[in-house]
Amino acid sequence: MSALPERAAQRHALAAALGDGWLDGDACEPYATDAARYGGTALGVARPASTAKTSMLARVAAAHRIALVAQGARSGLVGAAIPDRSGTQCVVSFDRMRAIRAFDAANRSITVEAGVRLSEINRTAGEAGLCLPIDLGSDPAAGGLVGANAGGSRLIKYGDVRRNVLGLEIVLADAAGTVIDALAPLRKRNAGFDVAHCFIGANGANGLVTAVSFALAAIERSSCAVFVAFASYDAALAGLLAFERAFGELLSAFEFMSATAVRCVAAACPDLRIPGSTDAAACHALVEIATGMPGLDALLEARALETLEALAGERVVLDAACGAAERFWRIRDALPVAVAQEGIPLSFDVSFPRGALAAFVTGAEQWLADAHPSLRCHAFGHFGDGGCHLVVSIPHDQAQRYGPLQQVALRGALYERVVRAGGCFSAEHGIGPVNVAYYRKHVPAAQRQLAGAVQHAIDPLGLIGRVRY
Amino acid sequence: MSALPERAAQRHALAAALGDGWLDGDACEPYATDAARYGGTALGVARPASTAKTSMLARVAAAHRIALVAQGARSGLVGAAIPDRSGTQCVVSFDRMRAIRAFDAANRSITVEAGVRLSEINRTAGEAGLCLPIDLGSDPAAGGLVGANAGGSRLIKYGDVRRNVLGLEIVLADAAGTVIDALAPLRKRNAGFDVAHCFIGANGANGLVTAVSFALAAIERSSCAVFVAFASYDAALAGLLAFERAFGELLSAFEFMSATAVRCVAAACPDLRIPGSTDAAACHALVEIATGMPGLDALLEARALETLEALAGERVVLDAACGAAERFWRIRDALPVAVAQEGIPLSFDVSFPRGALAAFVTGAEQWLADAHPSLRCHAFGHFGDGGCHLVVSIPHDQAQRYGPLQQVALRGALYERVVRAGGCFSAEHGIGPVNVAYYRKHVPAAQRQLAGAVQHAIDPLGLIGRVRY
């Protein structure tokens, strides 16, 4: 009971440091749940309007030992930006830090505050024919992009967020509320090891990211898309390699979808015509070729058709259609929702060396068919970069048989298979309260101890973020 | 005097841990000097043949508090891989760790031990049409590539080493000789923040990098090169932007050379015909367009000529020649040696936002002409990524007037100009004993303290590398 006056004092100190932008009580509710419907209860919500105010807040947090949880657009999937249920953690929302501090078209860079959305970055960059080439289904804030080290569907060509960050501004939770200004938008800067990387992919731990400098790329000016049916995952891998030989770095996406997943979309969305579908297909792929060089559409399409003809001749490709990319992406984008609606979805976000991905999916499908014949398994995702979303669907009439305990056992067994195949149990979504137990299980102790030591060095009071590494 | 028996005991312990591969006395000499002729004296040289032996060595070093200096091909330019003159530091040479542990063409990745040279990586990868696209004048070992976070001439297209590393294996200097195995060649792995980045660009500090997994790219199959004369640096920037608009990500190099630097090459190498040279040029650029997509040579050349014609019409380009890339690269590659021979060279390796690079070079040339009219100034480097090598040449007859003290003053004054222009005093070469004083001066205290805290967390005994951050 003695916690209540202490919390009131903490709220008072934080609100006073902030000046304005403090939320309390019911007003906190919208800030307590994320896209994955992971929810908690906040001590309060601080909405700083500037880096200076964030620094003041961090000083008070350090003095009063108040835990801080940084939050952007709440589009995360692992609960890393959401307070726990204790009511002791203060959310630091960056939804008022929305300034574009600098857009330098000549340098192909943009510097934005943590709350600026990906779509806003692209709106500004687009005026000069540029973009931040992170292709996601959601619209995160800059700070969330950095915290999650987001990847997406064009990673094969452009890399993840880490590969597009030029600099960061960070506030530490220490007595001074130290501000690290490493924002300069330089492509070459080898002046000591780059501490900014301790905050990229840290899922909100270590420090508060208040601003980010990104490198920008040219908007794609020529492109071509095909939708391909393969007889097996090995054939899909052969197809990927053939497209890479034909197009080099112009290959911008190679998204695969298991035949069961595509059938599921076809049933759920009858208006989406699936091109070139055949009963013999084990999987399909959306292949996109794109470049910032204008005027190549016809050449790319001709080369794609040549590549497909050769693959059909070798019986690698069963069938294929060439067409507007948007039409094919609608199928791909409808897929996660369609498969989730089919039953109770158990979702996995895993990655592999590309050769091992094919073997894993085949093996997992077979294992599930043998050991759990009433369950369905849908695989889809980023074949080109080894990323794989797997959804095990529990039919509603099997809900009793596959209750929470059985689900945990199934999840554990599948992760074991992932790790044995040389893969990673967390490809894109990152680590948060939802999956930190698997981090402890599958990341070697030496690596976790090193991460923990670095975290302790940066945030010795252990106040920032939801994950203790 | 009491140090001598202690050193003998240290040598004995290290040699015993290693089993074989220990060098002592005169045999150490080849390991004591680097490419920049920075030299020291080693306690001894340990040449481990495996990660396990490196771990044994690190345990002994921790137990006896022996400083370790990791060394690859000695191609560094800042003394970071060379022992100091105290005779207390043990060199750990990776010249026996030369195994290619895995080459996975389907995954476009290669895993190599720290001593494998860049050229060896490219020989193996080349058999499958792949390469590690780090384009350097030297041939470093994998560990050195990582320690220096090498950049090079194609950074504009492929990024630096950091952007091409998939994983590391690291040995820590602690009581256990802990081995961190984060080598899995995965393109998506968001399982906590990536501690590997604490070793990339760390100039040999923090831990001993024993193996590296790199992502590989397609070897270029189509290309085109032009050599262009510009009336000003602003015109060169306009030219860069025009080529980026015309070619998008296919632009693979935009290397600039000041007119004085090109004249210096012409004088030193009369057999190298400088194409399209004009007296009115302020600078020249080697522009290279390249792609892994085959069969585009003619199309790229036609597009380059169109682009140049438009720029000539706007008087941005004074003159240009299209031709074999190797011929133009010979001019670019001859340049550092030619300008260094002209007098006593003071070399700078700096970087800027691209717009600021043009202004800086113009300003620096003007300032030197006014304040130091007897000195010559040559600028060249990587305009496309904001990198700039500046060589201030002291004529031999001015050697007395510009002695060591004056050189230090000149260096300090130029770095001040760099920092005022928003640039970085160390673009590519990294930090070592040669330039650590400028690190202390120009990197903000908060950032250095953070780097120091992280270094202390990873290497609490302070045994590894030449730089205390």
Short mmCIF file of C-alpha atoms in Angstrom, two decimals, chain A residues 23-450:
data_model
loop_
_atom_site.label_atom_id
_atom_site.label_comp_id
_atom_site.label_asym_id
_atom_site.label_seq_id
_atom_site.Cartn_x
_atom_site.Cartn_y
_atom_site.Cartn_z
CA LEU A 23 -1.21 12.12 -19.16
CA ASP A 24 -2.65 10.35 -16.18
CA GLY A 25 -5.42 7.88 -15.37
CA ASP A 26 -7.87 6.98 -18.14
CA ALA A 27 -6.06 9.22 -20.61
CA CYS A 28 -3.23 6.65 -20.60
CA GLU A 29 -5.39 3.88 -21.98
CA PRO A 30 -4.77 4.43 -25.70
CA TYR A 31 -1.03 4.19 -24.95
CA ALA A 32 -1.28 0.85 -23.16
CA THR A 33 -1.96 -1.57 -26.03
CA ASP A 34 -0.02 -2.38 -29.22
CA ALA A 35 -0.84 -3.78 -32.67
CA ALA A 36 -0.62 -7.33 -31.30
CA ARG A 37 -3.18 -6.37 -28.63
CA TYR A 38 -0.57 -6.80 -25.92
CA GLY A 39 -1.70 -4.56 -23.06
CA GLY A 40 -0.58 -3.18 -19.68
CA THR A 41 -1.05 -0.34 -17.22
CA ALA A 42 1.13 2.77 -17.23
CA LEU A 43 2.27 4.87 -14.28
CA GLY A 44 1.50 7.70 -16.69
CA VAL A 45 2.31 8.82 -20.19
CA ALA A 46 4.97 11.47 -20.84
CA ARG A 47 4.75 13.15 -24.24
CA PRO A 48 7.89 15.28 -24.50
CA ALA A 49 7.91 17.91 -27.24
CA SER A 50 11.70 18.12 -27.57
CA THR A 51 15.00 16.37 -26.90
CA ALA A 52 15.64 18.82 -24.05
CA LYS A 53 12.36 17.81 -22.40
CA THR A 54 13.18 14.14 -22.92
CA SER A 55 16.50 14.75 -21.20
CA MET A 56 14.74 16.44 -18.24
CA LEU A 57 12.41 13.47 -18.02
CA ALA A 58 15.33 11.01 -18.06
CA ARG A 59 17.04 12.91 -15.23
CA VAL A 60 13.95 12.72 -13.08
CA ALA A 61 13.51 9.03 -13.95
CA ALA A 62 17.12 8.38 -12.88
CA ALA A 63 16.73 10.35 -9.65
CA HIS A 64 13.47 8.58 -8.70
CA ARG A 65 14.33 5.20 -10.26
CA ILE A 66 11.30 5.25 -12.56
CA ALA A 67 11.19 2.73 -15.41
CA LEU A 68 10.64 4.25 -18.87
CA VAL A 69 9.08 2.55 -21.89
CA ALA A 70 9.63 4.38 -25.19
CA GLN A 71 6.70 4.30 -27.58
CA GLY A 72 6.18 5.30 -31.19
CA ALA A 73 3.21 4.24 -33.30
CA ARG A 74 2.37 1.11 -31.26
CA SER A 75 2.77 -0.98 -34.41
CA GLY A 76 5.12 -3.46 -32.72
CA LEU A 77 4.21 -7.12 -32.36
CA VAL A 78 6.15 -8.20 -29.26
CA GLY A 79 4.94 -5.80 -26.56
CA ALA A 80 8.29 -3.98 -26.33
CA ALA A 81 6.71 -0.50 -26.31
CA ILE A 82 3.90 -1.28 -23.88
CA PRO A 83 4.10 -1.02 -20.05
CA ASP A 84 3.64 -4.11 -17.93
CA ARG A 85 0.69 -4.54 -15.58
CA SER A 86 2.43 -3.23 -12.46
CA GLY A 87 1.49 0.40 -12.99
CA THR A 88 5.08 1.41 -12.20
CA GLN A 89 6.37 2.02 -15.75
CA CYS A 90 6.09 5.40 -17.41
CA VAL A 91 5.38 5.40 -21.16
CA VAL A 92 7.45 7.96 -23.08
CA SER A 93 5.43 8.59 -26.20
CA PHE A 94 7.16 10.43 -29.03
CA ASP A 95 3.88 11.32 -30.73
CA ARG A 96 4.60 15.02 -30.22
CA MET A 97 8.14 14.87 -31.58
CA ARG A 98 7.16 15.05 -35.25
CA ALA A 99 9.64 17.56 -36.72
CA ILE A 100 11.57 16.84 -39.86
CA ARG A 101 14.77 18.51 -38.73
CA ALA A 102 16.57 18.39 -42.08
CA PHE A 103 15.89 17.03 -45.53
CA ASP A 104 19.01 17.21 -47.70
CA ALA A 105 18.22 16.04 -51.23
CA ALA A 106 21.82 16.64 -52.38
CA ASN A 107 23.05 14.34 -49.61
CA ARG A 108 20.14 11.92 -50.03
CA SER A 109 19.47 12.05 -46.31
CA ILE A 110 16.73 13.03 -43.90
CA THR A 111 16.90 13.76 -40.17
CA VAL A 112 13.66 13.29 -38.29
CA GLU A 113 12.44 13.22 -34.72
CA ALA A 114 11.47 9.90 -33.20
CA GLY A 115 7.73 10.34 -33.70
CA VAL A 116 7.82 10.95 -37.46
CA ARG A 117 6.06 8.12 -39.32
CA LEU A 118 7.60 6.13 -42.16
CA SER A 119 4.85 7.46 -44.45
CA GLU A 120 5.72 11.07 -43.53
CA ILE A 121 9.40 10.43 -44.27
CA ASN A 122 8.45 9.04 -47.66
CA ARG A 123 6.09 11.91 -48.41
CA THR A 124 8.89 14.44 -47.84
CA ALA A 125 11.58 12.39 -49.58
CA GLY A 126 9.25 11.65 -52.48
CA GLU A 127 9.20 15.32 -53.46
CA ALA A 128 12.82 14.88 -54.57
CA GLY A 129 12.32 11.43 -56.11
CA LEU A 130 13.74 9.70 -53.01
CA CYS A 131 12.44 7.23 -50.44
CA LEU A 132 13.35 5.29 -47.31
CA PRO A 133 13.18 1.82 -48.87
CA ILE A 134 11.78 -0.09 -45.87
CA ASP A 135 8.65 -1.83 -47.14
CA LEU A 136 6.27 -2.77 -44.34
CA GLY A 137 2.60 -3.54 -43.86
CA SER A 138 2.48 -1.03 -40.98
CA ASP A 139 3.45 2.63 -40.58
CA PRO A 140 5.86 2.81 -37.62
CA ALA A 141 7.49 5.92 -36.20
CA ALA A 142 11.21 6.52 -36.80
CA GLY A 143 12.09 5.51 -33.25
CA GLY A 144 10.19 2.25 -33.62
CA LEU A 145 11.85 1.51 -36.96
CA VAL A 146 15.19 1.80 -35.18
CA GLY A 147 14.18 -0.10 -32.05
CA ALA A 148 12.80 -3.01 -34.10
CA ASN A 149 15.47 -2.80 -36.84
CA ALA A 150 12.59 -3.35 -39.24
CA GLY A 151 13.21 -5.41 -42.37
CA GLY A 152 10.28 -5.96 -44.70
CA SER A 153 9.70 -7.20 -48.20
CA ARG A 154 12.50 -5.40 -50.09
CA LEU A 155 15.31 -6.33 -47.69
CA ILE A 156 16.97 -8.44 -50.36
CA LYS A 157 17.73 -5.23 -52.27
CA TYR A 158 17.89 -2.47 -49.67
CA GLY A 159 18.80 -4.16 -46.38
CA ASP A 160 17.17 -3.59 -43.01
CA VAL A 161 16.81 -0.33 -41.08
CA ARG A 162 20.33 -0.71 -39.64
CA ARG A 163 21.74 -0.54 -43.15
CA ASN A 164 19.87 2.70 -43.82
CA VAL A 165 20.63 4.59 -40.59
CA LEU A 166 23.33 7.28 -40.81
CA GLY A 167 23.06 8.59 -37.26
CA LEU A 168 21.08 8.75 -34.04
CA GLU A 169 20.36 11.14 -31.20
CA ILE A 170 19.90 9.32 -27.91
CA VAL A 171 18.98 10.30 -24.36
CA LEU A 172 20.36 8.20 -21.51
CA ALA A 173 18.63 7.63 -18.16
CA ASP A 174 21.45 8.97 -16.00
CA ALA A 175 21.81 11.80 -13.51
CA ALA A 176 22.54 14.28 -16.31
CA GLY A 177 19.94 12.99 -18.80
CA THR A 178 22.90 12.78 -21.18
CA VAL A 179 22.16 13.53 -24.83
CA ILE A 180 24.32 11.69 -27.36
CA ASP A 181 24.34 13.66 -30.61
CA ALA A 182 25.58 11.32 -33.32
CA LEU A 183 23.11 12.53 -35.91
CA ALA A 184 25.47 13.88 -38.60
CA PRO A 185 24.31 12.34 -41.90
CA LEU A 186 27.71 10.96 -42.95
CA ARG A 187 28.15 7.80 -45.03
CA LYS A 188 31.76 7.40 -43.94
CA ARG A 189 32.53 7.97 -40.28
CA ASN A 190 35.07 5.63 -38.73
CA ALA A 191 35.84 7.58 -35.58
CA GLY A 192 35.74 4.74 -33.08
CA PHE A 193 33.19 1.96 -32.99
CA ASP A 194 29.69 3.20 -33.63
CA VAL A 195 27.78 3.15 -30.33
CA ALA A 196 24.57 3.96 -32.22
CA HIS A 197 24.32 0.26 -33.09
CA CYS A 198 23.74 -0.55 -29.40
CA PHE A 199 20.33 1.11 -29.82
CA ILE A 200 19.38 -0.29 -33.25
CA GLY A 201 17.37 -3.47 -32.85
CA ALA A 202 17.46 -3.06 -29.05
CA ASN A 203 13.65 -3.05 -28.86
CA GLY A 204 13.60 0.18 -26.89
CA ALA A 205 16.26 -0.81 -24.37
CA ASN A 206 19.49 1.03 -23.44
CA GLY A 207 18.45 4.60 -24.30
CA LEU A 208 15.66 6.79 -25.67
CA VAL A 209 16.10 7.40 -29.40
CA THR A 210 14.91 10.98 -29.95
CA ALA A 211 15.98 11.54 -33.58
CA VAL A 212 17.32 9.58 -36.54
CA SER A 213 19.24 10.39 -39.72
CA PHE A 214 18.41 8.03 -42.58
CA ALA A 215 20.09 7.54 -45.96
CA LEU A 216 17.56 7.73 -48.78
CA ALA A 217 17.38 5.79 -52.04
CA ALA A 218 15.99 6.65 -55.47
CA ILE A 219 12.31 5.86 -55.95
CA GLU A 220 11.95 2.94 -58.35
CA ARG A 221 11.45 4.17 -61.91
CA SER A 222 11.29 0.87 -63.81
CA SER A 223 9.84 -2.38 -62.62
CA CYS A 224 8.33 -5.70 -63.56
CA ALA A 225 6.51 -8.34 -61.52
CA VAL A 226 5.72 -11.99 -62.05
CA PHE A 227 3.70 -14.54 -60.09
CA VAL A 228 5.18 -18.01 -60.35
CA ALA A 229 4.07 -21.54 -59.41
CA PHE A 230 6.79 -24.00 -58.34
CA ALA A 231 6.53 -27.77 -57.90
CA SER A 232 8.67 -27.71 -54.75
CA TYR A 233 10.57 -25.41 -52.41
CA ASP A 234 13.80 -26.63 -53.97
CA ALA A 235 12.45 -25.48 -57.32
CA ALA A 236 11.64 -22.09 -55.76
CA LEU A 237 15.26 -21.81 -54.60
CA ALA A 238 16.47 -22.66 -58.10
CA GLY A 239 14.10 -19.99 -59.41
CA LEU A 240 15.46 -17.42 -56.96
CA LEU A 241 19.03 -18.12 -58.07
CA ALA A 242 18.04 -17.89 -61.74
CA PHE A 243 16.37 -14.51 -61.21
CA GLU A 244 19.45 -13.28 -59.32
CA ARG A 245 21.68 -14.36 -62.21
CA ALA A 246 19.42 -12.59 -64.70
CA PHE A 247 18.86 -9.37 -62.78
CA GLY A 248 21.64 -8.97 -60.22
CA GLU A 249 20.83 -6.31 -57.64
CA LEU A 250 17.68 -5.32 -59.55
CA LEU A 251 15.78 -8.20 -57.93
CA SER A 252 13.85 -6.33 -55.25
CA ALA A 253 11.51 -8.98 -53.85
CA PHE A 254 11.10 -12.75 -53.97
CA GLU A 255 8.16 -13.50 -51.69
CA PHE A 256 7.03 -17.08 -51.37
CA MET A 257 3.65 -18.48 -50.35
CA SER A 258 2.88 -22.12 -49.72
CA ALA A 259 0.15 -23.63 -51.91
CA THR A 260 -2.05 -24.06 -48.82
CA ALA A 261 -1.66 -20.37 -47.97
CA VAL A 262 -2.59 -19.34 -51.52
CA ARG A 263 -5.64 -21.64 -51.48
CA CYS A 264 -6.63 -20.06 -48.18
CA VAL A 265 -6.46 -16.56 -49.73
CA ALA A 266 -8.42 -17.75 -52.76
CA ALA A 267 -11.19 -19.05 -50.48
CA ALA A 268 -11.23 -15.97 -48.23
CA CYS A 269 -11.01 -13.38 -51.05
CA PRO A 270 -12.84 -14.76 -54.10
CA ASP A 271 -12.43 -11.42 -55.92
CA LEU A 272 -8.64 -11.87 -55.95
CA ARG A 273 -7.92 -14.00 -59.01
CA ILE A 274 -4.81 -16.12 -58.37
CA PRO A 275 -2.75 -16.04 -61.54
CA GLY A 276 -1.28 -19.17 -63.06
CA SER A 277 -2.33 -21.37 -60.17
CA THR A 278 -1.98 -25.12 -60.63
CA ASP A 279 -2.90 -28.03 -58.41
CA ALA A 280 0.62 -29.44 -58.72
CA ALA A 281 2.24 -26.36 -57.14
CA ALA A 282 3.92 -26.73 -53.74
CA CYS A 283 4.39 -22.99 -53.52
CA HIS A 284 4.15 -19.72 -55.40
CA ALA A 285 6.37 -16.69 -55.50
CA LEU A 286 5.85 -13.02 -56.19
CA VAL A 287 9.00 -11.92 -57.97
CA GLU A 288 9.62 -8.20 -58.38
CA ILE A 289 12.41 -6.57 -60.32
CA ALA A 290 12.86 -2.84 -59.89
CA THR A 291 15.41 -0.09 -60.32
CA GLY A 292 15.83 3.64 -59.84
CA MET A 293 16.96 3.81 -63.49
CA PRO A 294 14.04 4.99 -65.62
CA GLY A 295 12.89 3.63 -68.97
CA LEU A 296 13.63 -0.08 -68.49
CA ASP A 297 10.10 -1.51 -68.06
CA ALA A 298 9.95 -3.29 -71.42
CA LEU A 299 13.50 -4.61 -71.14
CA LEU A 300 12.86 -5.99 -67.65
CA GLU A 301 9.65 -7.70 -68.73
CA ALA A 302 11.31 -9.27 -71.78
CA ARG A 303 14.19 -10.53 -69.63
CA ALA A 304 11.74 -11.88 -67.02
CA LEU A 305 9.84 -13.81 -69.68
CA GLU A 306 13.11 -15.26 -71.04
CA THR A 307 14.09 -16.33 -67.54
CA LEU A 308 10.70 -17.93 -66.92
CA GLU A 309 10.75 -19.76 -70.27
CA ALA A 310 14.13 -21.25 -69.49
CA LEU A 311 12.92 -22.31 -66.02
CA ALA A 312 9.75 -23.81 -67.51
CA GLY A 313 11.90 -25.75 -69.96
CA GLU A 314 13.84 -27.21 -67.05
CA ARG A 315 10.50 -27.93 -65.31
CA VAL A 316 11.50 -25.68 -62.39
CA VAL A 317 8.54 -23.40 -63.04
CA LEU A 318 5.07 -24.94 -63.50
CA ASP A 319 3.27 -21.79 -64.52
CA ALA A 320 3.72 -18.03 -64.36
CA ALA A 321 2.01 -14.72 -65.05
CA CYS A 322 3.53 -11.34 -65.74
CA GLY A 323 1.54 -8.28 -64.69
CA ALA A 324 0.98 -5.26 -62.52
CA ALA A 325 2.89 -5.56 -59.27
CA GLU A 326 0.01 -4.12 -57.21
CA ARG A 327 -2.28 -6.97 -58.28
CA PHE A 328 0.22 -9.58 -57.05
CA TRP A 329 1.00 -7.68 -53.86
CA ARG A 330 -2.71 -7.67 -53.02
CA ILE A 331 -2.56 -11.46 -52.87
CA ARG A 332 0.58 -11.37 -50.73
CA ASP A 333 -0.84 -8.68 -48.43
CA ALA A 334 -4.19 -10.47 -47.99
CA LEU A 335 -2.42 -13.63 -46.92
CA PRO A 336 -1.61 -12.98 -43.22
CA VAL A 337 -5.22 -12.02 -42.49
CA ALA A 338 -6.71 -14.86 -44.55
CA VAL A 339 -4.66 -17.57 -42.86
CA ALA A 340 -5.26 -16.08 -39.40
CA GLN A 341 -9.02 -16.21 -39.95
CA GLU A 342 -9.00 -19.88 -40.84
CA GLY A 343 -8.65 -21.02 -37.25
CA ILE A 344 -6.71 -20.09 -34.12
CA PRO A 345 -3.38 -18.88 -35.53
CA LEU A 346 -0.01 -19.70 -33.96
CA SER A 347 2.42 -17.35 -35.71
CA PHE A 348 6.16 -17.77 -36.16
CA ASP A 349 8.61 -15.20 -37.52
CA VAL A 350 11.80 -17.10 -38.27
CA SER A 351 14.80 -16.93 -40.60
CA PHE A 352 17.33 -19.26 -42.20
CA PRO A 353 20.21 -19.42 -44.61
CA ARG A 354 18.29 -19.51 -47.89
CA GLY A 355 19.14 -23.12 -48.72
CA ALA A 356 17.99 -24.26 -45.27
CA LEU A 357 14.67 -22.40 -45.57
CA ALA A 358 13.43 -24.74 -48.30
CA ALA A 359 14.38 -27.82 -46.29
CA PHE A 360 12.87 -26.45 -43.08
CA VAL A 361 9.48 -25.63 -44.58
CA THR A 362 9.21 -29.02 -46.30
CA GLY A 363 10.23 -30.76 -43.07
CA ALA A 364 7.90 -28.71 -40.86
CA GLU A 365 4.93 -29.32 -43.14
CA GLN A 366 5.65 -33.05 -43.13
CA TRP A 367 6.15 -33.17 -39.36
CA LEU A 368 2.87 -31.36 -38.71
CA ALA A 369 1.00 -33.59 -41.19
CA ASP A 370 2.31 -36.67 -39.37
CA ALA A 371 2.20 -35.57 -35.73
CA HIS A 372 -0.72 -33.13 -35.83
CA PRO A 373 -2.84 -34.08 -38.83
CA SER A 374 -5.77 -31.91 -37.75
CA LEU A 375 -3.70 -28.71 -37.89
CA ARG A 376 -2.97 -26.70 -41.01
CA CYS A 377 0.35 -25.08 -41.73
CA HIS A 378 0.87 -22.02 -43.92
CA ALA A 379 4.32 -20.73 -44.83
CA PHE A 380 5.02 -17.45 -46.57
CA GLY A 381 7.44 -14.59 -46.52
CA HIS A 382 10.79 -13.41 -47.73
CA PHE A 383 12.45 -16.32 -49.51
CA GLY A 384 15.03 -13.94 -50.97
CA ASP A 385 16.45 -13.02 -47.56
CA GLY A 386 15.72 -16.30 -45.75
CA GLY A 387 12.79 -14.88 -43.77
CA CYS A 388 9.77 -17.09 -43.18
CA HIS A 389 6.42 -16.45 -41.55
CA LEU A 390 4.84 -19.70 -40.50
CA VAL A 391 1.25 -19.87 -39.30
CA VAL A 392 0.02 -23.05 -37.70
CA SER A 393 -3.74 -22.89 -37.79
CA ILE A 394 -5.81 -24.70 -35.18
CA PRO A 395 -9.31 -25.41 -36.54
CA HIS A 396 -11.94 -24.05 -34.19
CA ASP A 397 -13.30 -27.57 -33.60
CA GLN A 398 -9.85 -28.56 -32.28
CA ALA A 399 -9.64 -25.66 -29.80
CA GLN A 400 -10.08 -27.93 -26.79
CA ARG A 401 -7.44 -30.39 -27.88
CA TYR A 402 -4.95 -27.58 -28.55
CA GLY A 403 -5.34 -25.42 -25.47
CA PRO A 404 -2.72 -23.00 -24.09
CA LEU A 405 -0.39 -25.71 -22.79
CA GLN A 406 -0.44 -27.64 -26.07
CA GLN A 407 0.16 -24.41 -27.95
CA VAL A 408 3.25 -23.67 -25.85
CA ALA A 409 4.52 -27.21 -26.47
CA LEU A 410 3.93 -26.86 -30.21
CA ARG A 411 5.68 -23.49 -30.29
CA GLY A 412 8.64 -24.89 -28.41
CA ALA A 413 8.91 -27.91 -30.70
CA LEU A 414 8.83 -25.74 -33.82
CA TYR A 415 11.48 -23.35 -32.48
CA GLU A 416 13.68 -26.37 -31.72
CA ARG A 417 13.37 -27.38 -35.37
CA VAL A 418 14.25 -23.82 -36.46
CA VAL A 419 17.39 -23.71 -34.33
CA ARG A 420 18.47 -27.20 -35.44
CA ALA A 421 18.15 -26.02 -39.06
CA GLY A 422 20.59 -23.17 -38.37
CA GLY A 423 17.84 -20.58 -38.20
CA CYS A 424 16.81 -17.82 -35.82
CA PHE A 425 13.58 -17.83 -33.81
CA SER A 426 13.17 -14.05 -34.22
CA ALA A 427 13.72 -12.75 -37.73
CA GLU A 428 11.98 -9.40 -37.90
CA HIS A 429 9.71 -8.69 -34.97
CA GLY A 430 12.40 -8.42 -32.32
CA ILE A 431 12.35 -9.29 -28.63
CA GLY A 432 9.76 -8.14 -26.14
CA PRO A 433 7.85 -9.55 -23.18
CA VAL A 434 5.92 -11.77 -25.64
CA ASN A 435 8.98 -13.83 -26.62
CA VAL A 436 11.84 -12.98 -24.24
CA ALA A 437 11.67 -16.51 -22.80
CA TYR A 438 12.76 -17.88 -26.19
CA TYR A 439 15.61 -15.36 -26.29
CA ARG A 440 16.84 -16.82 -22.98
CA LYS A 441 16.46 -20.33 -24.33
CA HIS A 442 17.92 -20.05 -27.81
CA VAL A 443 20.59 -17.34 -27.68
CA PRO A 444 23.85 -18.77 -26.28
CA ALA A 445 24.65 -17.76 -22.70
CA ALA A 446 27.96 -16.10 -23.66
CA GLN A 447 26.21 -13.81 -26.12
CA ARG A 448 23.43 -12.94 -23.67
CA GLN A 449 25.98 -12.18 -20.94
CA LEU A 450 27.84 -9.86 -23.30
#
